[in-house]
PDB file of C-alpha atoms in Angstrom:
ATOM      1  CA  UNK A   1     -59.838 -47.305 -63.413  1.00  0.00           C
ATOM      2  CA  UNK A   2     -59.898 -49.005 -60.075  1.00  0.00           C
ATOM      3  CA  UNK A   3     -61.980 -49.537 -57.285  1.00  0.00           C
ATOM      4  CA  UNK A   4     -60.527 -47.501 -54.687  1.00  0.00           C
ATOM      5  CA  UNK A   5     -60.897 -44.516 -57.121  1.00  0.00           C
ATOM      6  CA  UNK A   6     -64.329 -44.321 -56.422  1.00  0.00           C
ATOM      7  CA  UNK A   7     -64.758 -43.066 -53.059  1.00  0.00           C
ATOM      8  CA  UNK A   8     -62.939 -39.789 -53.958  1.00  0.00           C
ATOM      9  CA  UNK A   9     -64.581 -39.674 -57.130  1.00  0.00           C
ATOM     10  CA  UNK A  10     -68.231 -40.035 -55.076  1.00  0.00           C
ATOM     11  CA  UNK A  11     -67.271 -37.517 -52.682  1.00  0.00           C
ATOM     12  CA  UNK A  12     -66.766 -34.912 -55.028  1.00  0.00           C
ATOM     13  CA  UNK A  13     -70.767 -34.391 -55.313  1.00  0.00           C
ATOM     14  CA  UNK A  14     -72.676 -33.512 -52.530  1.00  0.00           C
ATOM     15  CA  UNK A  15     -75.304 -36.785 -53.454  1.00  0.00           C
ATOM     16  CA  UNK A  16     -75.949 -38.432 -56.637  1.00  0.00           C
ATOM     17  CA  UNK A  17     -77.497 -35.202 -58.556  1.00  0.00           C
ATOM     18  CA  UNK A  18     -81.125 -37.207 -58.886  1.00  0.00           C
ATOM     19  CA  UNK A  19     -79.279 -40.144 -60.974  1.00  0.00           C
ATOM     20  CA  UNK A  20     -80.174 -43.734 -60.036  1.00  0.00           C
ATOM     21  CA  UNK A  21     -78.473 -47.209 -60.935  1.00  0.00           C
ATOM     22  CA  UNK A  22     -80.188 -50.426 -60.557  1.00  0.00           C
ATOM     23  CA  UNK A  23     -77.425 -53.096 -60.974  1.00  0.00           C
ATOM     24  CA  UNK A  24     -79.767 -55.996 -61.823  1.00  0.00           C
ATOM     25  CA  UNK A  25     -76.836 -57.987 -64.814  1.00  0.00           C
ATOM     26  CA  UNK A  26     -77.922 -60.779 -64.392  1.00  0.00           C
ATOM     27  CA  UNK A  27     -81.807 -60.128 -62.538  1.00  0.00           C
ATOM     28  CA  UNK A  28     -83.001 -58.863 -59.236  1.00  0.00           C
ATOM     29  CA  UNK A  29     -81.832 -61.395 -56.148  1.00  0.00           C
ATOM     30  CA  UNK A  30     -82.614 -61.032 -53.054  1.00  0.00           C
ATOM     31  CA  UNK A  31     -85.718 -59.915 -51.978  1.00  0.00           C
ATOM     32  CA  UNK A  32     -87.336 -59.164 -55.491  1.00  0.00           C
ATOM     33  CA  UNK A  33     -86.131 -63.431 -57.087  1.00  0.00           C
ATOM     34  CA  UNK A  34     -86.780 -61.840 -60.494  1.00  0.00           C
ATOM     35  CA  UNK A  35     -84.288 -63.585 -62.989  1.00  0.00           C
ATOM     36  CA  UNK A  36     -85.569 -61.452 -65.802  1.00  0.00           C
ATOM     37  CA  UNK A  37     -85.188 -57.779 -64.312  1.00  0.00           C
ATOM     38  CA  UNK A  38     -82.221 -55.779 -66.327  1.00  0.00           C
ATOM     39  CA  UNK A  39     -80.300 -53.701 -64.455  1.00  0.00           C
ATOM     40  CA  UNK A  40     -80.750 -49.844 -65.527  1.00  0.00           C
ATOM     41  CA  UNK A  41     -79.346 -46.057 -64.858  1.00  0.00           C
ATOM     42  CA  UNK A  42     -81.940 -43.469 -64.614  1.00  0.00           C
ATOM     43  CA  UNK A  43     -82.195 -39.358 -64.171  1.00  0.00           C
ATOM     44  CA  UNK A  44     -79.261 -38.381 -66.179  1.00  0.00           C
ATOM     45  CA  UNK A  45     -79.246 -34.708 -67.239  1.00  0.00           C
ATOM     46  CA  UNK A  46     -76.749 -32.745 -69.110  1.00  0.00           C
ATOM     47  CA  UNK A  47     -75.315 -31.840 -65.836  1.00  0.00           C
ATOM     48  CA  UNK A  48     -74.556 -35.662 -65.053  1.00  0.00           C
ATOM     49  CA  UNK A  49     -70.982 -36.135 -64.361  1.00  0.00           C
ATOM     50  CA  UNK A  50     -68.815 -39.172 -63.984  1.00  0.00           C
ATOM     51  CA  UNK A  51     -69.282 -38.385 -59.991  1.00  0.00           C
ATOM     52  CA  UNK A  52     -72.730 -38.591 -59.647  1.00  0.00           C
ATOM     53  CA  UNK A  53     -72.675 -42.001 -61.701  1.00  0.00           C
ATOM     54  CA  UNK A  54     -70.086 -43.444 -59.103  1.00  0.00           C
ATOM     55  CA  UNK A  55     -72.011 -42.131 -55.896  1.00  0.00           C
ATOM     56  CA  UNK A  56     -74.993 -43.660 -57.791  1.00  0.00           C
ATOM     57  CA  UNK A  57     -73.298 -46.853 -57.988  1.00  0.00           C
ATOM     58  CA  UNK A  58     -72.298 -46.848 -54.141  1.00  0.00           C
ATOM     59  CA  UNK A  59     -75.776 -45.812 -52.827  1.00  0.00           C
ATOM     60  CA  UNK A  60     -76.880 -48.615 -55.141  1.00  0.00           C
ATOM     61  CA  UNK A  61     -74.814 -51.241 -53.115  1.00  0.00           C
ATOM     62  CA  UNK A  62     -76.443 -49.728 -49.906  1.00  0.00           C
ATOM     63  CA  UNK A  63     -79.705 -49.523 -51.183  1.00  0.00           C
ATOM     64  CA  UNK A  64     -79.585 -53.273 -52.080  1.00  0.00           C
ATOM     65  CA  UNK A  65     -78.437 -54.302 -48.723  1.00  0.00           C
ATOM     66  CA  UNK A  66     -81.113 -52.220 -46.772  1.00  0.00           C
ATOM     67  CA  UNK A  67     -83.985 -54.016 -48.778  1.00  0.00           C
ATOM     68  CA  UNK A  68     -82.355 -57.670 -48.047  1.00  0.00           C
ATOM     69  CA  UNK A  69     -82.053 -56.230 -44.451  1.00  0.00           C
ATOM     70  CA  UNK A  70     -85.719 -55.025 -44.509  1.00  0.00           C
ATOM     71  CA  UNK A  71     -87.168 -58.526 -45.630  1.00  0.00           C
ATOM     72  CA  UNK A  72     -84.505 -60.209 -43.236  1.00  0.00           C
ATOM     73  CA  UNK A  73     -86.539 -58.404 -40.128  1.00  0.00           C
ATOM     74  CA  UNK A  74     -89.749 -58.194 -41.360  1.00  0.00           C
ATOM     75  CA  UNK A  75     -89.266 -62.273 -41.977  1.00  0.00           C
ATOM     76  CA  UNK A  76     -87.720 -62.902 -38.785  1.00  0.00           C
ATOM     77  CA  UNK A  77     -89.793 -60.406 -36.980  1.00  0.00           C
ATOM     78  CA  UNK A  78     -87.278 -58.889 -35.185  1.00  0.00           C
ATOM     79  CA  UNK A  79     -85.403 -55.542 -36.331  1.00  0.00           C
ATOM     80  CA  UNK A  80     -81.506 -55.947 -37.584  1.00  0.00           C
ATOM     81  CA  UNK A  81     -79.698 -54.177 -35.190  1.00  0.00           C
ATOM     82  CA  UNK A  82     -76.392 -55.110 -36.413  1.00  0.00           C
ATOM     83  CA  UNK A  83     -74.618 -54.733 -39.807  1.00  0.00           C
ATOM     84  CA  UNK A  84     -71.250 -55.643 -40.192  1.00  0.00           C
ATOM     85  CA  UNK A  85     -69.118 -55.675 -43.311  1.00  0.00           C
ATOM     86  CA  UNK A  86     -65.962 -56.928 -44.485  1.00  0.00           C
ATOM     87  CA  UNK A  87     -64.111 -57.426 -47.764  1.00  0.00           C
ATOM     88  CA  UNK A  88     -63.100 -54.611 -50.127  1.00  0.00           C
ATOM     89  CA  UNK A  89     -66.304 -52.555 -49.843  1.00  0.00           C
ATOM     90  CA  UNK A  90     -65.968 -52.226 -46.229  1.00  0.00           C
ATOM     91  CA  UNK A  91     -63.056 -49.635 -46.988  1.00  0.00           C
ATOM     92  CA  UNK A  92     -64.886 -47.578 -48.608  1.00  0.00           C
ATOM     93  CA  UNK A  93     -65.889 -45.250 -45.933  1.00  0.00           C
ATOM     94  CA  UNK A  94     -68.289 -42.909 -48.009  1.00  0.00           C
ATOM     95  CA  UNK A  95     -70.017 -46.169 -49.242  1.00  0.00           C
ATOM     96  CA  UNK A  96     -69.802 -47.433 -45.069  1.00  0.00           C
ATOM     97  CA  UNK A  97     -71.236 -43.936 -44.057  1.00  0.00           C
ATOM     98  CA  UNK A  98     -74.516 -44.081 -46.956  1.00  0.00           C
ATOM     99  CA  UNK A  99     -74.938 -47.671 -45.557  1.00  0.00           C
ATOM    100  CA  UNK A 100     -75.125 -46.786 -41.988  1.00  0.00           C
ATOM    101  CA  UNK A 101     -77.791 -44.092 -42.509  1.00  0.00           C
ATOM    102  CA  UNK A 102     -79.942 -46.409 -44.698  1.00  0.00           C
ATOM    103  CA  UNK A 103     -81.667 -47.391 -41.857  1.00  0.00           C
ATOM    104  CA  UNK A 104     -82.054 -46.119 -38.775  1.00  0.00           C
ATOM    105  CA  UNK A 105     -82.209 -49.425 -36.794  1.00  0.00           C
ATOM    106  CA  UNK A 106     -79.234 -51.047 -37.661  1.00  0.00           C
ATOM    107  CA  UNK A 107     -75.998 -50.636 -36.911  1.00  0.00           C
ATOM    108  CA  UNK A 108     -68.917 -48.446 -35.263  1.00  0.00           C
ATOM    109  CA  UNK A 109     -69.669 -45.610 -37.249  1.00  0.00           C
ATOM    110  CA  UNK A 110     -72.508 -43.572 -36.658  1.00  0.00           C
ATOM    111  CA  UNK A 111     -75.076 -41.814 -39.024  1.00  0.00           C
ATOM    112  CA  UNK A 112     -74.145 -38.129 -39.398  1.00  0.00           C
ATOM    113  CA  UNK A 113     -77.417 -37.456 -40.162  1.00  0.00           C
ATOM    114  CA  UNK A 114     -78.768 -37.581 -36.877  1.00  0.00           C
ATOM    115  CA  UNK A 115     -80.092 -41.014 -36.341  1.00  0.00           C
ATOM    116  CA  UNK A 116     -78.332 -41.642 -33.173  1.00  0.00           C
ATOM    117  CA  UNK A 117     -79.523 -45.290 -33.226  1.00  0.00           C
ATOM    118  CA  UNK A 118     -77.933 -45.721 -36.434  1.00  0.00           C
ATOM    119  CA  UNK A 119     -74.818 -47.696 -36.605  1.00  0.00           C
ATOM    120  CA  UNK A 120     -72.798 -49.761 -38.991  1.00  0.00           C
ATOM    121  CA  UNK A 121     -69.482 -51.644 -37.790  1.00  0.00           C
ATOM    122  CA  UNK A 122     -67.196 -52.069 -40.647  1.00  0.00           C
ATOM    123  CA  UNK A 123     -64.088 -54.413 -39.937  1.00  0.00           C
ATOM    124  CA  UNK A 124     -61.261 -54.046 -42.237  1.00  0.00           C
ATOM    125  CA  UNK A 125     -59.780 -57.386 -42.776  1.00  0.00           C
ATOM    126  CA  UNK A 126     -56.149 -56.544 -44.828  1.00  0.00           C
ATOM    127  CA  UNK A 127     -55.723 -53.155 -44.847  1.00  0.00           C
TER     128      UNK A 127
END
């Protein structure tokens, strides 16, 4: 029912359970400029809960920013090192954590997945 509800929600599966969301409302931005794209939520079983649709939705978020970040570096050619994020996603520290291991270039929170190059600083502005 609200947005902070989420990142407990997500947490409660150990990943997304093979289910996918492409939030594309109103077209694909940013790097795909396709206006006509619908947006679209894929791999749902029986076994699909509530859970795995809301860590779908956060890895979506992340997923969107990595490709923006991949064109970014492959335009400028030189890597993102960098990623900083403010604003109400920024405290959502599951959502922070998924970003952060993304990519293993850019980044203070660390990947827990072993990347040790991996870093994402996430300011809290508010809270």
């Amino acid at each position: 029912k609200r947005a902070k509800d989420i990142e407990p929600l997500a947490r409660s599966v150990k990943d997304a359970g093979g289910v996918y969301f492409v939030p594309a409302f109103t077209g694909l931005g940013a790097p795909h400029w396709d206006p006509d794209a619908g947006g679209c939520l894929i791999g749902l079983t029986r076994g699909t809960t509530r859970a795995h649709i809301a860590r779908a939705a956060l890895e979506a978020i992340a997923f969107q920013s990595a490709e923006v970040l991949e064109a970014m570096a492959r335009d400028a050619l030189h890597p993102v090192r960098e990623l900083r994020a403010d604003g109400g996603a920024a405290a959502n520290d599951l959502l922070m954590q998924f970003q952060a291991c993304t990519d293993g270039n850019i980044g203070a929170r660390r990947c827990v997945s072993g990347r040790t190059r991996c870093r994402l600083l996430a300011e809290r502005r508010g809270n």
